[in-house]
């Protein structure tokens, strides 16, 4: 029963499993589901395991039982694709123009925004012409532009009022704010960051070491000798500095955001700060980068054992790194070029790494990136890169 | 819904808990399928209270396992009290039989729920605090409804499958195998109408206009942007209690935009300051 419904759920990207579907059948057999309303709640509780998919579920439910057409998700997808195409374009205009069969000279004069618009049009075209096998529209695979996820900035939840039919409720899309089609592979980051957990025995001696106690007691001829160990306590402090400025980092921000969402629960203390392109006199604690500046000079006061992790693409114009007045912020005029600041941070925190979302094979093409890589040990923002970064920080 | 009363107990709300019928349905389905129910939602949406309400309503004993970050699964199952045994073997002045290891095994919360004489409600609170290994291992135990005591090579089987409620505050998802074995529900923050009901359950003889104005201001304050920790149901209840206790206070003041006892609602100092500077301004609108 309801097999097409199940497959529709799967099709729109809700991770449903056959086991849970069988559970649903079991629930139906128990006679607990006697109305469409019951079915709505029951199937949701059993099949959908995250509130992020509640909205999608509502849409499919309304579609399947009422015929409310499924909204077109294309708009957003095209948006994301266009952005990643822009990114590709900036890296290597020639490759992209070859692939799309467009004239690079024609696009030279366009601003980034105009470029995005242009790519969007191209994508719509392409979608029309090539159904199915089009390698540009594919989600994933070898194509340079893939489907990227989306995290709603803030969640706003209103409650629900109850005396409605499930269909009405479903069509209302109450869970819209929770919907976020994030790529699930990001879950691996939590796993990788977990390896950062550095269990250093620094707690009070309050745990009985049973083996040692027995041994010492025997040695004592049966007179009890209690041996205590220090309890393990996670003392690791982490400072995350994230480049959230400008559109050059935009495609990577959802990935980075997941990364530090995970990170927060993994450590005793995680401080997050933000910067734009590179670090000058200060970093900011608020993502908008203007309310809560934090002077770099004050980092000296922090625990040098803090793991300092920078996340950024390290791609910028050379002067931003080298010039004495490279900062776009008017108050950052101490006269120290960014490169000095970065060296200072690397000196202050021996366990500092730079995670770069740019794939390693592209690193050689950017001057600023290579310069920063000579200051900070740089690793790719991938599961492998993270593992290496963690190994480096624990060394 | 026509419940099958002869076999299945049906959960239908409790004294001090305003039950949402959708949630009641999910609880009943989970109980029938004998699957754990995973609840997520903002703090203050009554996740923990639900377990208390189920226990009260169905007359089952409630076991609460408060998960801590350093917790190992074995602590939730049983504890082997080596120290007491060592002590007894040395001094021999206790009534316990030192050669009987069983006498030194104490059941943890999950163990207690398994060995209880009646069906129990087992609340596993804030599972997201523990690491994923804990979660996966525990799910195995809950799936099989049994665990081994290594010291005595015994298997403890659940005499009655407990009703299991698991809560999680986390924004991140739990692991897939975990989710696969649970039913899931996300409790949304109650809307003003629902909140009104909740308030009248807690304060049966509250003045009508006070309740209305308090709830209105409460939802306005929740809308204030940039607040780190929004006030939840618990804060509102405490706030109303404070307003009730203050004899000088009149409900009309709330309409004017005055917010007394702000500290009851906002507990982080930046939040407090932000709202404080904001509230007098509201009077002009």
XYZ file of C-alpha atoms in Angstrom:
680
model
C 0.000 0.000 0.000
C 1.070 3.529 -0.732
C 4.096 2.335 -2.627
C 3.984 5.199 -5.143
C 3.762 7.599 -2.211
C 6.883 6.041 -0.740
C 8.769 6.348 -4.003
C 7.639 9.921 -4.456
C 9.137 10.730 -1.063
C 12.347 9.090 -2.098
C 12.337 10.920 -5.386
C 12.145 14.373 -3.859
C 15.139 13.552 -1.716
C 13.800 12.521 1.666
C 16.008 9.713 2.952
C 13.350 7.059 3.457
C 14.291 3.442 4.016
C 12.465 0.247 3.088
C 12.609 -0.843 6.729
C 10.714 2.201 7.841
C 8.214 1.598 5.068
C 7.639 -1.904 6.385
C 7.209 -0.434 9.847
C 4.549 1.825 8.423
C 2.760 -1.216 6.999
C 2.934 -2.805 10.421
C 1.363 0.302 11.917
C -1.400 0.170 9.333
C -2.082 -3.460 10.201
C -2.435 -2.612 13.840
C -5.550 -0.677 13.039
C -4.210 2.501 14.521
C -4.603 4.481 11.362
C -8.199 5.151 10.604
C -8.208 8.440 8.804
C -6.091 10.477 6.479
C -5.091 12.667 9.416
C -3.836 9.640 11.278
C -1.980 8.509 8.234
C -0.358 11.901 7.867
C 1.099 11.932 11.377
C 1.824 8.249 11.500
C 3.663 8.094 8.197
C 5.608 11.207 9.050
C 6.719 9.929 12.438
C 7.842 6.648 10.946
C 9.287 7.663 7.594
C 10.705 11.130 8.091
C 13.498 11.387 10.586
C 14.377 15.031 10.549
C 12.351 18.215 10.747
C 14.372 19.470 7.807
C 12.316 17.194 5.594
C 8.942 17.956 7.138
C 8.290 20.635 4.574
C 9.108 18.371 1.669
C 6.944 15.701 3.205
C 4.063 18.154 3.446
C 4.498 19.008 -0.203
C 4.545 15.396 -1.328
C 1.588 14.559 0.872
C -0.433 17.393 -0.600
C 0.646 16.345 -4.056
C -0.178 12.683 -3.619
C -3.506 12.967 -1.844
C -4.801 16.256 -3.128
C -2.994 16.812 -6.379
C -1.418 20.064 -5.279
C 1.386 20.394 -7.797
C 4.889 20.003 -6.446
C 6.621 23.350 -6.447
C 9.397 23.833 -8.898
C 12.668 23.591 -7.080
C 14.538 24.500 -10.200
C 14.776 28.175 -9.365
C 16.980 27.568 -6.451
C 18.978 24.826 -8.037
C 19.745 26.944 -11.053
C 20.782 29.698 -8.716
C 23.257 27.500 -6.928
C 24.548 26.106 -10.191
C 25.016 29.540 -11.662
C 26.992 30.575 -8.641
C 29.282 27.620 -8.829
C 29.686 28.253 -12.534
C 30.738 31.772 -11.753
C 33.259 30.355 -9.388
C 34.577 28.051 -12.083
C 34.621 30.917 -14.500
C 36.805 32.973 -12.203
C 39.221 30.125 -11.835
C 39.467 29.220 -15.460
C 37.348 31.139 -17.958
C 38.724 29.214 -20.886
C 37.703 25.768 -19.752
C 34.205 26.865 -18.982
C 33.720 28.797 -22.151
C 34.953 25.811 -24.136
C 32.536 23.539 -22.373
C 29.621 25.862 -22.913
C 30.642 26.978 -26.340
C 30.642 30.654 -25.524
C 33.051 33.403 -26.344
C 35.128 34.400 -23.317
C 35.731 37.875 -24.685
C 32.037 38.567 -24.714
C 31.768 37.985 -20.994
C 34.858 39.891 -19.962
C 33.056 43.121 -19.323
C 30.244 41.715 -17.253
C 30.102 42.224 -13.507
C 29.759 39.142 -11.291
C 26.034 39.750 -10.920
C 25.551 40.038 -14.631
C 27.592 36.917 -15.088
C 25.341 35.005 -12.739
C 22.288 36.153 -14.649
C 23.931 35.147 -17.891
C 24.781 31.688 -16.588
C 21.261 31.241 -15.323
C 19.900 31.887 -18.773
C 22.376 29.495 -20.262
C 21.380 26.848 -17.770
C 17.692 27.221 -18.515
C 18.542 26.857 -22.196
C 20.640 23.840 -21.620
C 18.020 22.176 -19.540
C 15.521 22.598 -22.324
C 17.763 21.234 -24.989
C 19.292 18.300 -23.195
C 16.916 16.232 -21.208
C 18.630 13.692 -19.034
C 22.171 13.192 -20.147
C 23.282 16.749 -19.779
C 26.515 16.830 -17.921
C 26.164 20.408 -16.788
C 22.938 19.989 -14.924
C 23.900 16.747 -13.215
C 23.934 16.738 -9.472
C 27.330 15.450 -8.572
C 29.335 13.241 -10.874
C 32.386 14.520 -12.638
C 30.958 17.794 -13.808
C 32.661 20.735 -12.135
C 29.415 22.267 -11.055
C 27.345 20.213 -8.721
C 24.211 20.648 -6.802
C 24.976 22.452 -3.606
C 22.940 22.498 -0.472
C 21.104 25.185 1.299
C 20.775 26.015 4.942
C 18.140 28.502 5.921
C 19.789 31.317 7.796
C 17.543 31.400 10.761
C 14.647 29.245 11.670
C 11.448 30.855 12.662
C 8.848 28.513 13.956
C 5.312 29.265 14.675
C 3.116 26.787 16.337
C 0.248 25.080 14.700
C -3.424 25.098 15.331
C -5.017 21.764 15.301
C -8.546 21.536 14.065
C -7.722 21.084 10.436
C -7.498 18.186 8.103
C -4.108 16.768 7.353
C -4.417 17.937 3.798
C -4.904 21.510 4.775
C -2.089 21.255 7.224
C 0.138 19.653 4.662
C -0.691 22.209 2.019
C 0.105 24.935 4.486
C 3.747 23.879 4.581
C 4.258 24.623 8.233
C 7.737 23.221 8.217
C 9.007 25.388 5.421
C 11.577 27.061 7.620
C 13.075 23.764 8.577
C 13.560 22.605 5.039
C 17.161 22.528 3.968
C 18.414 20.212 1.342
C 21.943 19.933 2.630
C 24.202 17.389 1.060
C 24.298 14.562 3.530
C 27.919 13.701 3.051
C 28.718 16.668 5.231
C 27.867 14.441 8.150
C 31.326 13.004 7.720
C 32.843 16.216 8.970
C 31.555 15.649 12.445
C 33.305 12.317 12.401
C 36.544 13.845 11.256
C 36.463 16.689 13.727
C 35.761 14.251 16.500
C 39.305 13.043 16.126
C 40.352 16.403 17.433
C 39.187 15.323 20.817
C 42.292 15.303 22.791
C 41.822 13.492 26.028
C 44.476 14.856 28.317
C 44.433 13.599 31.872
C 44.128 16.820 33.812
C 41.045 16.240 35.959
C 41.177 15.564 39.700
C 42.335 12.164 40.928
C 38.935 10.760 41.614
C 38.678 7.574 39.599
C 39.571 4.266 41.069
C 42.006 2.272 39.030
C 40.606 -1.163 39.775
C 43.413 -3.253 38.313
C 46.106 -1.291 40.038
C 44.153 -1.294 43.305
C 43.845 -5.070 43.247
C 47.513 -5.447 42.428
C 48.633 -3.091 45.183
C 46.247 -4.721 47.649
C 47.716 -8.123 46.884
C 51.186 -6.724 47.301
C 50.091 -5.324 50.614
C 49.114 -8.766 51.791
C 45.370 -8.078 51.531
C 45.429 -4.702 53.191
C 43.389 -2.551 50.896
C 45.346 0.009 48.994
C 43.249 2.275 46.853
C 44.820 3.672 43.726
C 43.226 6.656 42.092
C 43.662 7.944 38.586
C 43.048 11.340 37.205
C 39.748 11.428 35.442
C 39.958 12.213 31.799
C 38.810 15.594 30.824
C 38.634 17.196 27.454
C 40.562 20.407 27.730
C 40.850 21.256 24.115
C 40.082 24.816 23.123
C 39.402 25.619 19.543
C 39.383 28.912 17.747
C 37.739 28.891 14.355
C 38.326 31.757 11.997
C 36.051 31.687 9.003
C 36.309 33.710 5.836
C 32.709 34.636 5.169
C 33.290 37.692 3.071
C 32.651 38.277 -0.556
C 31.213 35.984 -3.139
C 34.461 34.116 -3.666
C 33.683 32.125 -0.501
C 29.917 31.944 -0.968
C 29.731 28.475 -2.499
C 31.768 27.093 0.410
C 29.905 28.723 3.245
C 27.204 26.042 3.640
C 29.965 23.467 3.965
C 31.874 25.567 6.452
C 28.735 26.308 8.386
C 28.010 22.631 8.858
C 31.580 22.146 9.864
C 31.371 24.514 12.771
C 27.861 23.554 13.708
C 29.296 20.140 14.305
C 32.424 21.496 15.893
C 30.522 23.349 18.564
C 29.292 20.245 20.293
C 32.588 18.416 19.995
C 34.755 20.575 22.203
C 34.804 22.162 25.583
C 35.268 25.592 24.139
C 34.855 26.724 20.579
C 35.169 30.347 19.635
C 34.222 31.367 16.170
C 35.245 34.529 14.453
C 34.922 35.859 10.947
C 37.079 37.766 8.551
C 37.058 38.849 4.964
C 39.653 37.337 2.617
C 42.508 37.724 5.052
C 43.153 38.885 8.586
C 44.311 42.419 9.404
C 44.064 44.125 12.770
C 41.002 42.317 13.958
C 38.551 39.539 13.381
C 34.856 39.752 14.194
C 32.712 37.616 16.408
C 29.538 38.431 14.519
C 29.084 37.075 11.004
C 28.194 40.521 9.686
C 31.712 41.619 10.661
C 31.026 44.943 12.232
C 29.631 44.761 15.717
C 32.126 42.795 17.742
C 35.693 43.243 16.575
C 38.429 41.332 18.338
C 41.937 42.625 18.156
C 44.546 40.229 16.896
C 47.020 41.655 19.399
C 44.853 40.312 22.178
C 45.297 36.756 20.976
C 48.497 36.727 23.009
C 46.361 36.461 26.105
C 44.792 33.249 24.905
C 45.969 29.793 25.745
C 48.734 29.008 23.249
C 47.524 25.409 23.294
C 44.376 26.572 21.541
C 43.927 24.938 18.187
C 43.594 27.769 15.749
C 41.766 26.721 12.608
C 41.358 29.089 9.718
C 38.837 28.280 7.041
C 39.191 30.291 3.894
C 40.040 30.038 0.237
C 43.125 32.226 0.669
C 42.490 33.580 -2.803
C 42.834 37.337 -3.155
C 44.772 40.002 -4.892
C 48.434 39.995 -3.811
C 48.257 43.561 -2.495
C 45.601 42.548 0.020
C 48.180 40.362 1.632
C 51.294 42.442 1.187
C 50.295 46.107 1.288
C 50.393 48.097 4.486
C 46.898 49.400 3.907
C 45.341 46.379 2.281
C 42.285 46.321 4.486
C 39.029 47.708 3.167
C 38.061 48.688 6.711
C 39.031 52.234 7.488
C 39.872 51.627 11.135
C 42.342 48.887 10.395
C 45.258 51.186 9.796
C 47.980 49.977 12.089
C 50.282 49.822 9.091
C 50.990 46.139 9.446
C 50.359 44.165 6.293
C 48.159 41.117 6.567
C 51.042 38.769 5.993
C 52.653 40.012 9.215
C 49.419 39.389 11.059
C 49.150 35.866 9.759
C 52.723 35.140 10.770
C 51.942 36.526 14.202
C 48.978 34.187 14.594
C 50.957 31.221 13.381
C 53.647 32.069 15.938
C 51.185 32.566 18.773
C 49.426 29.277 18.184
C 51.786 26.433 17.363
C 48.766 24.252 16.593
C 47.318 26.322 13.794
C 46.097 25.060 10.456
C 44.454 26.560 7.429
C 41.645 24.601 5.806
C 41.064 25.483 2.212
C 37.934 24.566 0.247
C 39.836 25.006 -3.001
C 40.923 21.599 -4.317
C 44.604 20.960 -3.855
C 45.406 20.664 -7.530
C 44.269 24.247 -8.028
C 46.485 25.705 -5.344
C 49.477 26.356 -7.557
C 47.551 28.864 -9.620
C 46.948 31.436 -6.903
C 49.822 33.484 -5.630
C 48.276 34.576 -2.340
C 47.301 31.005 -1.599
C 50.838 29.744 -1.977
C 52.147 32.562 0.221
C 49.695 31.739 2.990
C 50.451 28.053 2.650
C 54.046 28.891 3.488
C 52.888 30.463 6.764
C 50.110 28.105 7.820
C 50.142 24.390 7.221
C 47.358 24.213 4.662
C 44.965 21.355 4.121
C 42.076 20.735 1.809
C 38.605 21.131 3.249
C 37.766 17.510 2.586
C 37.554 14.474 4.784
C 41.091 13.478 3.861
C 42.410 16.976 4.343
C 40.704 17.195 7.708
C 42.268 13.979 8.849
C 45.671 15.280 7.911
C 44.967 18.599 9.595
C 43.922 16.826 12.756
C 47.013 14.652 12.687
C 49.079 17.784 12.289
C 47.425 19.549 15.186
C 47.914 16.598 17.491
C 51.595 16.275 16.656
C -9.522 7.099 16.199
C -11.070 4.030 17.758
C -8.509 2.661 20.151
C -8.211 -1.012 20.860
C -8.642 -0.753 24.554
C -8.380 -4.382 25.509
C -4.691 -4.647 24.737
C -3.246 -1.235 24.214
C -3.212 1.485 26.741
C -3.933 4.753 25.062
C -2.227 7.937 26.005
C -4.621 10.829 26.277
C -2.911 13.641 28.122
C -2.301 14.440 31.730
C -3.257 16.935 34.377
C -0.684 19.611 33.833
C 0.161 18.855 30.258
C -1.671 20.236 27.264
C -1.561 17.527 24.681
C -1.495 18.121 21.017
C -3.641 15.411 19.320
C -1.062 14.901 16.608
C 1.556 14.100 19.213
C -0.847 11.824 21.065
C -1.314 9.851 17.870
C 2.418 9.500 17.396
C 2.928 8.396 20.992
C 0.233 5.759 20.630
C 1.647 4.477 17.359
C 5.134 4.226 18.857
C 3.764 2.372 21.848
C 1.929 -0.096 19.659
C 4.898 -0.667 17.402
C 7.137 -0.848 20.480
C 9.565 1.575 18.942
C 11.399 4.392 20.688
C 10.061 7.857 19.956
C 12.639 10.515 19.250
C 11.529 14.049 20.065
C 13.259 17.143 18.869
C 12.363 20.775 19.267
C 13.335 24.054 20.825
C 13.961 24.066 24.561
C 10.738 24.664 26.416
C 8.430 22.860 24.039
C 7.718 20.175 26.571
C 9.805 17.277 25.313
C 10.752 16.088 28.759
C 7.331 16.895 30.151
C 5.775 14.513 27.656
C 7.439 11.513 29.263
C 6.236 12.655 32.660
C 2.753 13.078 31.268
C 2.747 9.602 29.712
C 3.901 8.057 32.963
C 1.248 9.930 34.916
C -1.523 9.184 32.458
C -0.838 5.485 32.085
C 0.173 4.955 35.675
C 3.575 3.605 34.780
C 6.739 4.251 36.752
C 9.111 6.689 35.054
C 12.832 6.067 34.668
C 14.889 9.077 33.665
C 18.297 8.626 32.135
C 19.991 12.015 31.946
C 22.677 11.612 29.343
C 25.999 13.293 30.034
C 28.777 13.914 27.582
C 31.257 11.614 29.291
C 28.725 8.849 29.792
C 29.487 5.319 28.760
C 26.706 3.000 27.781
C 27.560 0.531 30.508
C 26.723 3.124 33.184
C 23.200 3.267 31.836
C 22.913 -0.522 31.919
C 24.518 -1.663 35.165
C 27.374 -0.995 37.540
C 29.653 -3.509 39.116
C 30.590 -2.165 42.499
C 34.153 -3.444 42.788
C 35.112 -1.217 45.673
C 32.386 -2.451 48.007
C 33.223 -6.019 47.109
C 36.888 -5.449 47.774
C 36.009 -3.845 51.051
C 33.676 -6.667 52.045
C 36.254 -9.278 51.188
C 38.774 -7.522 53.371
C 36.639 -6.867 56.427
C 33.914 -9.452 55.985
C 31.442 -7.559 58.149
C 28.667 -7.046 55.652
C 25.643 -9.215 55.062
C 26.451 -9.595 51.393
C 27.953 -12.793 50.100
C 31.339 -11.844 48.725
C 31.507 -14.856 46.434
C 28.284 -13.819 44.777
C 29.093 -11.217 42.180
C 25.410 -10.573 41.569
C 25.158 -8.942 44.963
C 27.487 -6.234 43.753
C 25.767 -5.486 40.518
C 23.498 -2.504 40.515
C 21.214 -1.817 37.664
C 21.477 1.473 35.820
C 18.427 3.255 34.507
C 18.025 1.112 31.404
C 18.643 -1.998 33.491
C 16.014 -0.888 35.981
C 13.497 -0.317 33.236
C 14.191 -3.805 31.866
C 13.925 -5.604 35.164
C 10.944 -3.696 36.550
C 7.844 -5.691 37.443
C 5.563 -3.513 35.361
C 5.892 -1.763 32.071
C 7.774 1.496 32.581
C 8.305 4.733 30.745
C 11.996 5.195 30.010
C 13.019 8.755 29.278
C 16.429 9.173 27.721
C 16.980 12.882 28.024
C 19.241 14.887 25.733
C 20.844 12.029 23.902
C 22.738 14.434 21.660
C 25.121 15.178 24.528
C 26.770 11.797 24.222
C 28.908 10.815 21.275
C 27.626 8.796 18.354
C 29.126 5.528 19.625
C 27.011 5.753 22.738
C 23.926 6.370 20.664
C 24.523 3.473 18.295
C 25.410 1.018 21.051
C 22.360 1.998 23.010
C 20.119 1.491 20.046
C 21.374 -2.080 19.787
C 20.370 -2.652 23.369
C 16.977 -1.074 22.840
C 16.481 -3.010 19.637
C 17.280 -6.386 21.139
C 15.703 -5.439 24.457
C 18.509 -7.239 26.236
C 22.088 -6.790 27.343
C 24.848 -8.898 28.842
C 26.454 -8.477 32.200
C 30.039 -9.331 31.383
C 31.120 -10.060 34.949
C 28.564 -12.801 35.488
C 27.964 -13.760 31.871
C 24.268 -13.218 32.292
C 21.811 -11.815 29.842
C 19.302 -9.344 31.120
C 16.140 -9.431 29.075
C 13.403 -6.872 29.288
C 10.440 -8.344 31.140
C 8.183 -5.685 29.697
C 9.208 -3.567 26.784
C 9.386 -0.074 28.221
C 7.827 2.903 26.485
C 10.933 4.739 25.351
C 11.016 8.491 24.844
C 14.264 10.008 23.632
C 14.810 13.750 23.491
C 17.393 15.725 21.612
C 18.089 19.442 21.454
C 20.623 19.262 18.727
C 20.375 21.013 15.434
C 22.451 18.322 13.854
C 20.912 15.004 12.990
C 21.652 11.859 14.880
C 23.262 8.995 13.034
C 21.316 7.097 10.384
C 21.180 3.715 12.117
C 19.873 5.492 15.166
C 17.171 7.301 13.272
C 16.251 4.115 11.461
C 15.170 2.510 14.692
C 13.129 5.386 16.063
C 9.981 7.177 15.227
C 10.484 10.861 14.943
C 8.577 13.946 15.896
C 9.526 17.567 16.006
C 7.594 19.651 18.494
C 7.088 23.151 17.169
C 6.922 26.082 19.515
C 3.314 26.486 20.700
C 1.292 29.228 19.042
C -0.413 31.881 21.200
C -3.691 29.945 21.314
C -1.954 26.805 22.515
C 0.087 28.880 24.926
C -3.124 30.266 26.366
C -4.261 26.734 27.104
C -0.939 25.867 28.667
C -1.127 28.948 30.874
C -4.633 28.199 32.017
C -3.565 24.665 32.923
C -0.786 26.044 35.096
C -2.769 28.975 36.494
C -6.396 27.816 36.640
C -7.653 31.058 38.185
C -5.551 33.579 36.362
C -7.071 36.907 35.430
C -8.116 36.814 31.796
C -6.655 40.115 30.698
C -3.412 39.456 32.515
C -2.951 36.153 30.709
C -3.769 37.703 27.372
C -1.473 40.681 27.793
C 1.328 38.601 29.199
C 1.166 36.203 26.278
C 1.003 39.074 23.809
C 4.089 40.737 25.255
C 5.811 37.389 25.460
C 5.394 36.718 21.754
C 6.426 40.286 20.909
C 9.572 39.833 22.958
C 10.317 36.571 21.225
C 10.305 38.476 17.952
C 13.123 40.783 19.057
C 15.959 40.219 16.672
C 19.408 39.125 17.623
C 18.452 37.588 20.936
C 20.660 34.640 21.719
C 18.303 32.701 23.898
C 14.649 33.313 23.276
C 12.389 32.956 26.293
C 10.505 29.658 26.261
C 7.403 28.309 27.953
C 9.212 27.789 31.228
C 10.254 31.451 31.332
C 6.735 32.609 30.546
C 5.275 30.549 33.372
C 7.811 31.899 35.824
C 7.215 35.405 34.578
C 3.481 35.158 35.081
C 4.139 33.788 38.521
C 6.284 36.841 39.231
C 3.658 39.211 37.855
C 1.026 37.552 40.004
C 3.132 37.925 43.102
C 3.662 41.640 42.561
C 0.752 43.503 44.110
C 1.552 46.823 42.461
C 1.432 45.384 39.033
C -1.548 45.941 36.768
C -2.139 44.117 33.494
C -2.646 47.418 31.700
C 1.000 48.284 32.147
C 1.911 45.540 29.749
C -0.101 47.170 27.000
C 1.870 50.346 27.491
C 5.002 48.402 26.786
C 6.380 48.144 30.299
C 8.062 44.837 30.952
C 8.728 44.242 34.624
C 10.951 41.398 35.804
C 12.765 41.244 32.507
C 15.409 39.094 34.125
C 12.928 36.261 34.435
C 12.535 36.134 30.672
C 16.033 36.925 29.473
C 18.885 35.257 31.223
C 21.866 36.239 29.178
C 23.158 39.713 29.918
C 23.555 40.841 26.290
C 19.983 39.718 25.602
C 18.770 41.471 28.711
C 20.423 44.738 27.772
C 19.190 44.548 24.221
C 15.579 44.066 25.242
C 15.834 46.664 27.962
C 16.943 49.383 25.598
C 14.246 48.347 23.196
C 11.194 48.192 25.403
C 10.762 51.872 26.359
C 10.896 52.768 22.689
C 7.931 50.526 21.987
C 5.759 52.832 24.023
C 5.831 55.462 21.324
C 4.337 53.250 18.704
